[in-house]
Amino acid sequence: MIDKNSPIPVYYQLKNDLTKKIANGVWKAGECISSERELCEIYEVSRMTIRQAIGELVQEGILTRKKGRGTFVCEQKVKQKDMMSFTEIIKHIGKTLETKVVKFEIIDTPDDLQDIFMLDKLYEIKRKRIVDNECIAVETVFIPVDYCGHINEEMLTGSLYKILEGFGYVINNSNSAINAVCADDEIKELLECEANSPVLKITSKTFTNTDKLLFLEEALYKSDKFSLIVNISRKEGEIL
């Protein structure tokens, strides 16, 4: 399993093998992995190498150490780092996704959205996103009817990005506001979670490559199942 003659560092090979074991269900979420001593014997490497590999997996949120008890597999979250649709994210991490359309209507543009969309009619689309048989997100999307050709409910069980790209749009970026909220009765029912559970609420405006505002989305995620990673960089020449 470990090639000590490889240019790839031994600890990194070990880390990858441990990750594969977790992905393949050798150790499931909440289970304790083999001890450092056992891993040293299995892989025939030093304890320092074992600790380096495990340390990186702890930093990445894959493992967690519990003092006096051992090292355990964490419940894995869906992580979004890049401009990808939810469908693409789930496909990328090898999980199964089911989408249930809760609401699909053409509505008059509400007063609070008229400054955003200066058009008469919007599609209102509410969908449950179910990953490996567990609902982890509920998305509500508003899209001007005039922006799209024909959309039906069956199409919405797939990727919304793919639908819009089919109408000729190139999705480029989004602006998001992220807030932590407690699940009220409505959110509890939709997300199938406990009352007052912590929920991540993300309100996003998504734009095309020509800076056209394409749609507005309000998404609710179970915070123990979804993580949004934000990369912030300083522009060259920026003065602080």
PDB file of C-alpha atoms in Angstrom:
ATOM      1  CA  MET A   1       0.000   0.000   0.000  1.00  0.00           C
ATOM      2  CA  ILE A   2       2.931   2.323   0.697  1.00  0.00           C
ATOM      3  CA  ASP A   3       5.739   2.693  -1.849  1.00  0.00           C
ATOM      4  CA  LYS A   4       8.738   4.018   0.057  1.00  0.00           C
ATOM      5  CA  ASN A   5      10.677   4.447  -3.200  1.00  0.00           C
ATOM      6  CA  SER A   6       8.025   6.747  -4.667  1.00  0.00           C
ATOM      7  CA  PRO A   7       8.718  10.494  -4.988  1.00  0.00           C
ATOM      8  CA  ILE A   8       5.319  11.019  -3.321  1.00  0.00           C
ATOM      9  CA  PRO A   9       5.893  11.541   0.446  1.00  0.00           C
ATOM     10  CA  VAL A  10       5.031   8.493   2.552  1.00  0.00           C
ATOM     11  CA  TYR A  11       2.714  10.468   4.843  1.00  0.00           C
ATOM     12  CA  TYR A  12       0.771  11.705   1.777  1.00  0.00           C
ATOM     13  CA  GLN A  13       0.373   8.164   0.426  1.00  0.00           C
ATOM     14  CA  LEU A  14      -0.857   7.108   3.864  1.00  0.00           C
ATOM     15  CA  LYS A  15      -3.263  10.035   4.055  1.00  0.00           C
ATOM     16  CA  ASN A  16      -4.743   9.117   0.656  1.00  0.00           C
ATOM     17  CA  ASP A  17      -5.135   5.483   1.657  1.00  0.00           C
ATOM     18  CA  LEU A  18      -6.892   6.393   4.903  1.00  0.00           C
ATOM     19  CA  THR A  19      -9.194   8.718   2.942  1.00  0.00           C
ATOM     20  CA  LYS A  20     -10.051   5.896   0.511  1.00  0.00           C
ATOM     21  CA  LYS A  21     -10.831   3.552   3.398  1.00  0.00           C
ATOM     22  CA  ILE A  22     -13.238   6.116   4.861  1.00  0.00           C
ATOM     23  CA  ALA A  23     -14.856   6.720   1.446  1.00  0.00           C
ATOM     24  CA  ASN A  24     -15.255   2.948   0.964  1.00  0.00           C
ATOM     25  CA  GLY A  25     -16.921   2.536   4.368  1.00  0.00           C
ATOM     26  CA  VAL A  26     -14.124   0.665   6.153  1.00  0.00           C
ATOM     27  CA  TRP A  27     -14.650   3.231   8.916  1.00  0.00           C
ATOM     28  CA  LYS A  28     -18.024   4.968   8.937  1.00  0.00           C
ATOM     29  CA  ALA A  29     -18.974   8.346  10.393  1.00  0.00           C
ATOM     30  CA  GLY A  30     -18.717   8.240  14.182  1.00  0.00           C
ATOM     31  CA  GLU A  31     -16.483   5.151  14.225  1.00  0.00           C
ATOM     32  CA  CYS A  32     -12.994   5.008  15.716  1.00  0.00           C
ATOM     33  CA  ILE A  33     -10.192   4.227  13.263  1.00  0.00           C
ATOM     34  CA  SER A  34      -7.285   1.921  14.089  1.00  0.00           C
ATOM     35  CA  SER A  35      -4.887   3.172  16.770  1.00  0.00           C
ATOM     36  CA  GLU A  36      -1.551   4.777  15.884  1.00  0.00           C
ATOM     37  CA  ARG A  37       0.239   1.609  17.024  1.00  0.00           C
ATOM     38  CA  GLU A  38      -1.958  -0.583  14.827  1.00  0.00           C
ATOM     39  CA  LEU A  39      -1.490   1.723  11.831  1.00  0.00           C
ATOM     40  CA  CYS A  40       2.291   1.641  12.338  1.00  0.00           C
ATOM     41  CA  GLU A  41       2.176  -2.167  12.148  1.00  0.00           C
ATOM     42  CA  ILE A  42      -0.199  -2.255   9.173  1.00  0.00           C
ATOM     43  CA  TYR A  43       1.692   0.268   7.053  1.00  0.00           C
ATOM     44  CA  GLU A  44       5.189  -0.384   8.442  1.00  0.00           C
ATOM     45  CA  VAL A  45       5.890   3.315   8.941  1.00  0.00           C
ATOM     46  CA  SER A  46       6.901   5.451  11.915  1.00  0.00           C
ATOM     47  CA  ARG A  47       4.461   6.894  14.410  1.00  0.00           C
ATOM     48  CA  MET A  48       5.553  10.386  13.318  1.00  0.00           C
ATOM     49  CA  THR A  49       4.395   9.590   9.760  1.00  0.00           C
ATOM     50  CA  ILE A  50       1.068   8.305  11.087  1.00  0.00           C
ATOM     51  CA  ARG A  51       0.578  11.457  13.167  1.00  0.00           C
ATOM     52  CA  GLN A  52       1.380  13.738  10.224  1.00  0.00           C
ATOM     53  CA  ALA A  53      -1.187  12.003   7.978  1.00  0.00           C
ATOM     54  CA  ILE A  54      -3.863  11.963  10.673  1.00  0.00           C
ATOM     55  CA  GLY A  55      -3.097  15.585  11.604  1.00  0.00           C
ATOM     56  CA  GLU A  56      -3.856  16.765   8.071  1.00  0.00           C
ATOM     57  CA  LEU A  57      -7.097  14.748   7.975  1.00  0.00           C
ATOM     58  CA  VAL A  58      -8.106  16.363  11.282  1.00  0.00           C
ATOM     59  CA  GLN A  59      -7.391  19.831   9.839  1.00  0.00           C
ATOM     60  CA  GLU A  60      -9.531  18.978   6.801  1.00  0.00           C
ATOM     61  CA  GLY A  61     -12.470  17.917   8.983  1.00  0.00           C
ATOM     62  CA  ILE A  62     -12.344  14.260   7.932  1.00  0.00           C
ATOM     63  CA  LEU A  63     -11.171  12.967  11.317  1.00  0.00           C
ATOM     64  CA  THR A  64     -11.435  14.250  14.867  1.00  0.00           C
ATOM     65  CA  ARG A  65      -9.354  13.350  17.933  1.00  0.00           C
ATOM     66  CA  LYS A  66     -11.102  12.604  21.230  1.00  0.00           C
ATOM     67  CA  LYS A  67      -8.764  12.682  24.197  1.00  0.00           C
ATOM     68  CA  GLY A  68      -8.396   9.305  25.854  1.00  0.00           C
ATOM     69  CA  ARG A  69     -10.697   7.640  23.330  1.00  0.00           C
ATOM     70  CA  GLY A  70      -8.982   7.700  19.932  1.00  0.00           C
ATOM     71  CA  THR A  71      -9.467   9.199  16.471  1.00  0.00           C
ATOM     72  CA  PHE A  72     -12.948   9.151  14.953  1.00  0.00           C
ATOM     73  CA  VAL A  73     -14.441   9.695  11.501  1.00  0.00           C
ATOM     74  CA  CYS A  74     -16.382  12.956  11.242  1.00  0.00           C
ATOM     75  CA  GLU A  75     -19.802  13.305   9.692  1.00  0.00           C
ATOM     76  CA  GLN A  76     -18.886  14.612   6.250  1.00  0.00           C
ATOM     77  CA  LYS A  77     -20.353  17.864   4.955  1.00  0.00           C
ATOM     78  CA  VAL A  78     -21.150  18.863   1.397  1.00  0.00           C
ATOM     79  CA  LYS A  79     -18.546  21.564   0.680  1.00  0.00           C
ATOM     80  CA  GLN A  80     -18.928  24.303  -1.906  1.00  0.00           C
ATOM     81  CA  LYS A  81     -15.738  26.128  -2.845  1.00  0.00           C
ATOM     82  CA  ASP A  82     -16.256  27.163  -6.456  1.00  0.00           C
ATOM     83  CA  MET A  83     -18.951  28.488  -8.790  1.00  0.00           C
ATOM     84  CA  MET A  84     -20.702  25.145  -9.235  1.00  0.00           C
ATOM     85  CA  SER A  85     -24.330  24.130  -9.229  1.00  0.00           C
ATOM     86  CA  PHE A  86     -25.499  21.981  -6.321  1.00  0.00           C
ATOM     87  CA  THR A  87     -26.006  19.129  -8.801  1.00  0.00           C
ATOM     88  CA  GLU A  88     -22.375  19.406  -9.944  1.00  0.00           C
ATOM     89  CA  ILE A  89     -21.098  19.477  -6.348  1.00  0.00           C
ATOM     90  CA  ILE A  90     -22.932  16.289  -5.395  1.00  0.00           C
ATOM     91  CA  LYS A  91     -21.825  14.525  -8.578  1.00  0.00           C
ATOM     92  CA  HIS A  92     -18.225  15.610  -7.915  1.00  0.00           C
ATOM     93  CA  ILE A  93     -18.146  14.042  -4.442  1.00  0.00           C
ATOM     94  CA  GLY A  94     -19.785  10.815  -5.607  1.00  0.00           C
ATOM     95  CA  LYS A  95     -23.034  11.045  -3.654  1.00  0.00           C
ATOM     96  CA  THR A  96     -26.569  10.506  -4.944  1.00  0.00           C
ATOM     97  CA  LEU A  97     -28.917  13.455  -5.397  1.00  0.00           C
ATOM     98  CA  GLU A  98     -32.679  13.542  -5.610  1.00  0.00           C
ATOM     99  CA  THR A  99     -34.547  16.788  -6.256  1.00  0.00           C
ATOM    100  CA  LYS A 100     -38.200  17.199  -5.273  1.00  0.00           C
ATOM    101  CA  VAL A 101     -40.113  20.200  -6.599  1.00  0.00           C
ATOM    102  CA  VAL A 102     -42.194  21.614  -3.736  1.00  0.00           C
ATOM    103  CA  LYS A 103     -43.537  24.641  -5.601  1.00  0.00           C
ATOM    104  CA  PHE A 104     -43.515  25.769  -9.230  1.00  0.00           C
ATOM    105  CA  GLU A 105     -45.625  28.787 -10.168  1.00  0.00           C
ATOM    106  CA  ILE A 106     -45.685  31.912 -12.302  1.00  0.00           C
ATOM    107  CA  ILE A 107     -46.283  34.850  -9.954  1.00  0.00           C
ATOM    108  CA  ASP A 108     -46.639  38.608 -10.152  1.00  0.00           C
ATOM    109  CA  THR A 109     -43.323  40.177  -9.133  1.00  0.00           C
ATOM    110  CA  PRO A 110     -43.608  40.877  -5.361  1.00  0.00           C
ATOM    111  CA  ASP A 111     -43.150  44.464  -4.188  1.00  0.00           C
ATOM    112  CA  ASP A 112     -39.891  43.612  -2.407  1.00  0.00           C
ATOM    113  CA  LEU A 113     -38.379  42.260  -5.654  1.00  0.00           C
ATOM    114  CA  GLN A 114     -39.487  44.993  -8.045  1.00  0.00           C
ATOM    115  CA  ASP A 115     -36.267  46.938  -7.537  1.00  0.00           C
ATOM    116  CA  ILE A 116     -34.348  43.799  -8.493  1.00  0.00           C
ATOM    117  CA  PHE A 117     -36.484  42.540 -11.372  1.00  0.00           C
ATOM    118  CA  MET A 118     -38.335  45.261 -13.258  1.00  0.00           C
ATOM    119  CA  LEU A 119     -40.572  42.720 -14.997  1.00  0.00           C
ATOM    120  CA  ASP A 120     -44.155  41.671 -14.394  1.00  0.00           C
ATOM    121  CA  LYS A 121     -43.882  37.904 -14.021  1.00  0.00           C
ATOM    122  CA  LEU A 122     -41.447  35.582 -12.261  1.00  0.00           C
ATOM    123  CA  TYR A 123     -41.059  31.846 -11.987  1.00  0.00           C
ATOM    124  CA  GLU A 124     -41.084  30.887  -8.307  1.00  0.00           C
ATOM    125  CA  ILE A 125     -39.359  27.533  -7.867  1.00  0.00           C
ATOM    126  CA  LYS A 126     -38.952  25.789  -4.508  1.00  0.00           C
ATOM    127  CA  ARG A 127     -37.024  22.519  -4.417  1.00  0.00           C
ATOM    128  CA  LYS A 128     -35.840  20.033  -1.790  1.00  0.00           C
ATOM    129  CA  ARG A 129     -32.320  18.726  -2.346  1.00  0.00           C
ATOM    130  CA  ILE A 130     -31.951  15.214  -0.968  1.00  0.00           C
ATOM    131  CA  VAL A 131     -28.459  13.730  -0.685  1.00  0.00           C
ATOM    132  CA  ASP A 132     -28.105  10.010   0.034  1.00  0.00           C
ATOM    133  CA  ASN A 133     -31.777   9.920   1.117  1.00  0.00           C
ATOM    134  CA  GLU A 134     -31.459  12.888   3.516  1.00  0.00           C
ATOM    135  CA  CYS A 135     -32.842  16.364   2.802  1.00  0.00           C
ATOM    136  CA  ILE A 136     -29.994  18.807   3.402  1.00  0.00           C
ATOM    137  CA  ALA A 137     -31.233  21.888   1.519  1.00  0.00           C
ATOM    138  CA  VAL A 138     -34.343  23.752   0.399  1.00  0.00           C
ATOM    139  CA  GLU A 139     -33.879  26.283  -2.403  1.00  0.00           C
ATOM    140  CA  THR A 140     -36.311  28.990  -3.502  1.00  0.00           C
ATOM    141  CA  VAL A 141     -35.434  30.582  -6.837  1.00  0.00           C
ATOM    142  CA  PHE A 142     -36.980  33.547  -8.679  1.00  0.00           C
ATOM    143  CA  ILE A 143     -36.362  33.879 -12.436  1.00  0.00           C
ATOM    144  CA  PRO A 144     -38.061  36.341 -14.802  1.00  0.00           C
ATOM    145  CA  VAL A 145     -40.392  34.442 -17.137  1.00  0.00           C
ATOM    146  CA  ASP A 146     -39.224  36.625 -20.052  1.00  0.00           C
ATOM    147  CA  TYR A 147     -35.668  35.331 -19.615  1.00  0.00           C
ATOM    148  CA  CYS A 148     -36.580  31.742 -20.382  1.00  0.00           C
ATOM    149  CA  GLY A 149     -38.244  29.574 -22.924  1.00  0.00           C
ATOM    150  CA  HIS A 150     -40.619  26.873 -21.749  1.00  0.00           C
ATOM    151  CA  ILE A 151     -39.850  25.386 -18.323  1.00  0.00           C
ATOM    152  CA  ASN A 152     -41.848  22.557 -16.784  1.00  0.00           C
ATOM    153  CA  GLU A 153     -41.744  20.811 -13.418  1.00  0.00           C
ATOM    154  CA  GLU A 154     -40.096  17.673 -14.774  1.00  0.00           C
ATOM    155  CA  MET A 155     -37.104  19.684 -16.052  1.00  0.00           C
ATOM    156  CA  LEU A 156     -36.559  21.102 -12.564  1.00  0.00           C
ATOM    157  CA  THR A 157     -35.606  17.728 -11.095  1.00  0.00           C
ATOM    158  CA  GLY A 158     -32.224  18.242 -12.786  1.00  0.00           C
ATOM    159  CA  SER A 159     -29.684  21.063 -12.783  1.00  0.00           C
ATOM    160  CA  LEU A 160     -31.118  24.580 -13.020  1.00  0.00           C
ATOM    161  CA  TYR A 161     -27.756  25.749 -14.381  1.00  0.00           C
ATOM    162  CA  LYS A 162     -28.073  23.282 -17.270  1.00  0.00           C
ATOM    163  CA  ILE A 163     -31.588  24.534 -18.062  1.00  0.00           C
ATOM    164  CA  LEU A 164     -30.442  28.153 -18.193  1.00  0.00           C
ATOM    165  CA  GLU A 165     -27.309  27.323 -20.172  1.00  0.00           C
ATOM    166  CA  GLY A 166     -29.639  25.628 -22.644  1.00  0.00           C
ATOM    167  CA  PHE A 167     -31.285  29.018 -23.186  1.00  0.00           C
ATOM    168  CA  GLY A 168     -27.899  30.486 -24.119  1.00  0.00           C
ATOM    169  CA  TYR A 169     -26.814  32.012 -20.814  1.00  0.00           C
ATOM    170  CA  VAL A 170     -23.264  31.728 -19.473  1.00  0.00           C
ATOM    171  CA  ILE A 171     -23.347  31.763 -15.664  1.00  0.00           C
ATOM    172  CA  ASN A 172     -20.338  33.652 -14.387  1.00  0.00           C
ATOM    173  CA  ASN A 173     -20.597  34.742 -10.740  1.00  0.00           C
ATOM    174  CA  SER A 174     -22.854  35.318  -7.779  1.00  0.00           C
ATOM    175  CA  ASN A 175     -23.079  37.656  -4.790  1.00  0.00           C
ATOM    176  CA  SER A 176     -24.180  35.964  -1.584  1.00  0.00           C
ATOM    177  CA  ALA A 177     -25.266  37.021   1.879  1.00  0.00           C
ATOM    178  CA  ILE A 178     -24.761  34.298   4.499  1.00  0.00           C
ATOM    179  CA  ASN A 179     -26.625  34.182   7.795  1.00  0.00           C
ATOM    180  CA  ALA A 180     -27.176  31.680  10.589  1.00  0.00           C
ATOM    181  CA  VAL A 181     -30.822  31.177  11.554  1.00  0.00           C
ATOM    182  CA  CYS A 182     -32.771  28.826  13.822  1.00  0.00           C
ATOM    183  CA  ALA A 183     -35.261  26.445  12.254  1.00  0.00           C
ATOM    184  CA  ASP A 184     -38.819  27.662  12.830  1.00  0.00           C
ATOM    185  CA  ASP A 185     -41.850  25.419  12.246  1.00  0.00           C
ATOM    186  CA  GLU A 186     -41.851  26.008   8.475  1.00  0.00           C
ATOM    187  CA  ILE A 187     -38.111  25.349   8.070  1.00  0.00           C
ATOM    188  CA  LYS A 188     -38.366  22.336  10.408  1.00  0.00           C
ATOM    189  CA  GLU A 189     -41.012  20.781   8.166  1.00  0.00           C
ATOM    190  CA  LEU A 190     -39.196  21.539   4.905  1.00  0.00           C
ATOM    191  CA  LEU A 191     -35.719  20.443   6.041  1.00  0.00           C
ATOM    192  CA  GLU A 192     -37.033  17.594   8.180  1.00  0.00           C
ATOM    193  CA  CYS A 193     -34.953  18.722  11.141  1.00  0.00           C
ATOM    194  CA  GLU A 194     -35.468  19.491  14.829  1.00  0.00           C
ATOM    195  CA  ALA A 195     -36.986  22.809  15.923  1.00  0.00           C
ATOM    196  CA  ASN A 196     -34.371  25.496  16.647  1.00  0.00           C
ATOM    197  CA  SER A 197     -31.670  23.535  14.811  1.00  0.00           C
ATOM    198  CA  PRO A 198     -28.926  25.797  13.374  1.00  0.00           C
ATOM    199  CA  VAL A 199     -29.527  26.449   9.678  1.00  0.00           C
ATOM    200  CA  LEU A 200     -27.370  28.232   7.132  1.00  0.00           C
ATOM    201  CA  LYS A 201     -29.341  30.747   5.042  1.00  0.00           C
ATOM    202  CA  ILE A 202     -27.695  31.930   1.827  1.00  0.00           C
ATOM    203  CA  THR A 203     -29.318  34.612  -0.333  1.00  0.00           C
ATOM    204  CA  SER A 204     -27.638  34.878  -3.735  1.00  0.00           C
ATOM    205  CA  LYS A 205     -27.876  36.973  -6.884  1.00  0.00           C
ATOM    206  CA  THR A 206     -26.456  35.075  -9.849  1.00  0.00           C
ATOM    207  CA  PHE A 207     -25.107  36.902 -12.902  1.00  0.00           C
ATOM    208  CA  THR A 208     -24.174  36.001 -16.465  1.00  0.00           C
ATOM    209  CA  ASN A 209     -20.869  36.798 -18.184  1.00  0.00           C
ATOM    210  CA  THR A 210     -22.499  40.037 -19.426  1.00  0.00           C
ATOM    211  CA  ASP A 211     -23.407  41.074 -15.829  1.00  0.00           C
ATOM    212  CA  LYS A 212     -27.101  40.348 -16.387  1.00  0.00           C
ATOM    213  CA  LEU A 213     -28.860  39.388 -13.142  1.00  0.00           C
ATOM    214  CA  LEU A 214     -30.252  35.986 -14.052  1.00  0.00           C
ATOM    215  CA  PHE A 215     -31.934  34.777 -10.889  1.00  0.00           C
ATOM    216  CA  LEU A 216     -32.310  35.328  -7.161  1.00  0.00           C
ATOM    217  CA  GLU A 217     -32.033  32.377  -4.795  1.00  0.00           C
ATOM    218  CA  GLU A 218     -32.728  31.895  -1.113  1.00  0.00           C
ATOM    219  CA  ALA A 219     -31.350  28.589   0.125  1.00  0.00           C
ATOM    220  CA  LEU A 220     -31.586  26.941   3.535  1.00  0.00           C
ATOM    221  CA  TYR A 221     -29.000  24.300   4.430  1.00  0.00           C
ATOM    222  CA  LYS A 222     -28.552  22.008   7.406  1.00  0.00           C
ATOM    223  CA  SER A 223     -25.411  23.500   8.905  1.00  0.00           C
ATOM    224  CA  ASP A 224     -24.090  20.099  10.014  1.00  0.00           C
ATOM    225  CA  LYS A 225     -24.302  18.815   6.430  1.00  0.00           C
ATOM    226  CA  PHE A 226     -23.181  21.768   4.290  1.00  0.00           C
ATOM    227  CA  SER A 227     -20.133  24.012   4.376  1.00  0.00           C
ATOM    228  CA  LEU A 228     -19.528  27.051   2.166  1.00  0.00           C
ATOM    229  CA  ILE A 229     -15.822  27.806   1.777  1.00  0.00           C
ATOM    230  CA  VAL A 230     -15.110  31.436   0.859  1.00  0.00           C
ATOM    231  CA  ASN A 231     -11.783  32.306  -0.745  1.00  0.00           C
ATOM    232  CA  ILE A 232     -10.733  35.918  -0.171  1.00  0.00           C
ATOM    233  CA  SER A 233      -7.669  37.357  -1.870  1.00  0.00           C
ATOM    234  CA  ARG A 234      -6.106  40.785  -1.936  1.00  0.00           C
ATOM    235  CA  LYS A 235      -5.994  42.477  -5.339  1.00  0.00           C
ATOM    236  CA  GLU A 236      -2.596  43.524  -6.606  1.00  0.00           C
ATOM    237  CA  GLY A 237      -1.864  47.142  -5.746  1.00  0.00           C
ATOM    238  CA  GLU A 238      -4.701  47.382  -3.216  1.00  0.00           C
ATOM    239  CA  ILE A 239      -3.918  49.716  -0.315  1.00  0.00           C
ATOM    240  CA  LEU A 240      -5.310  48.809   3.093  1.00  0.00           C
TER     241      LEU A 240
END
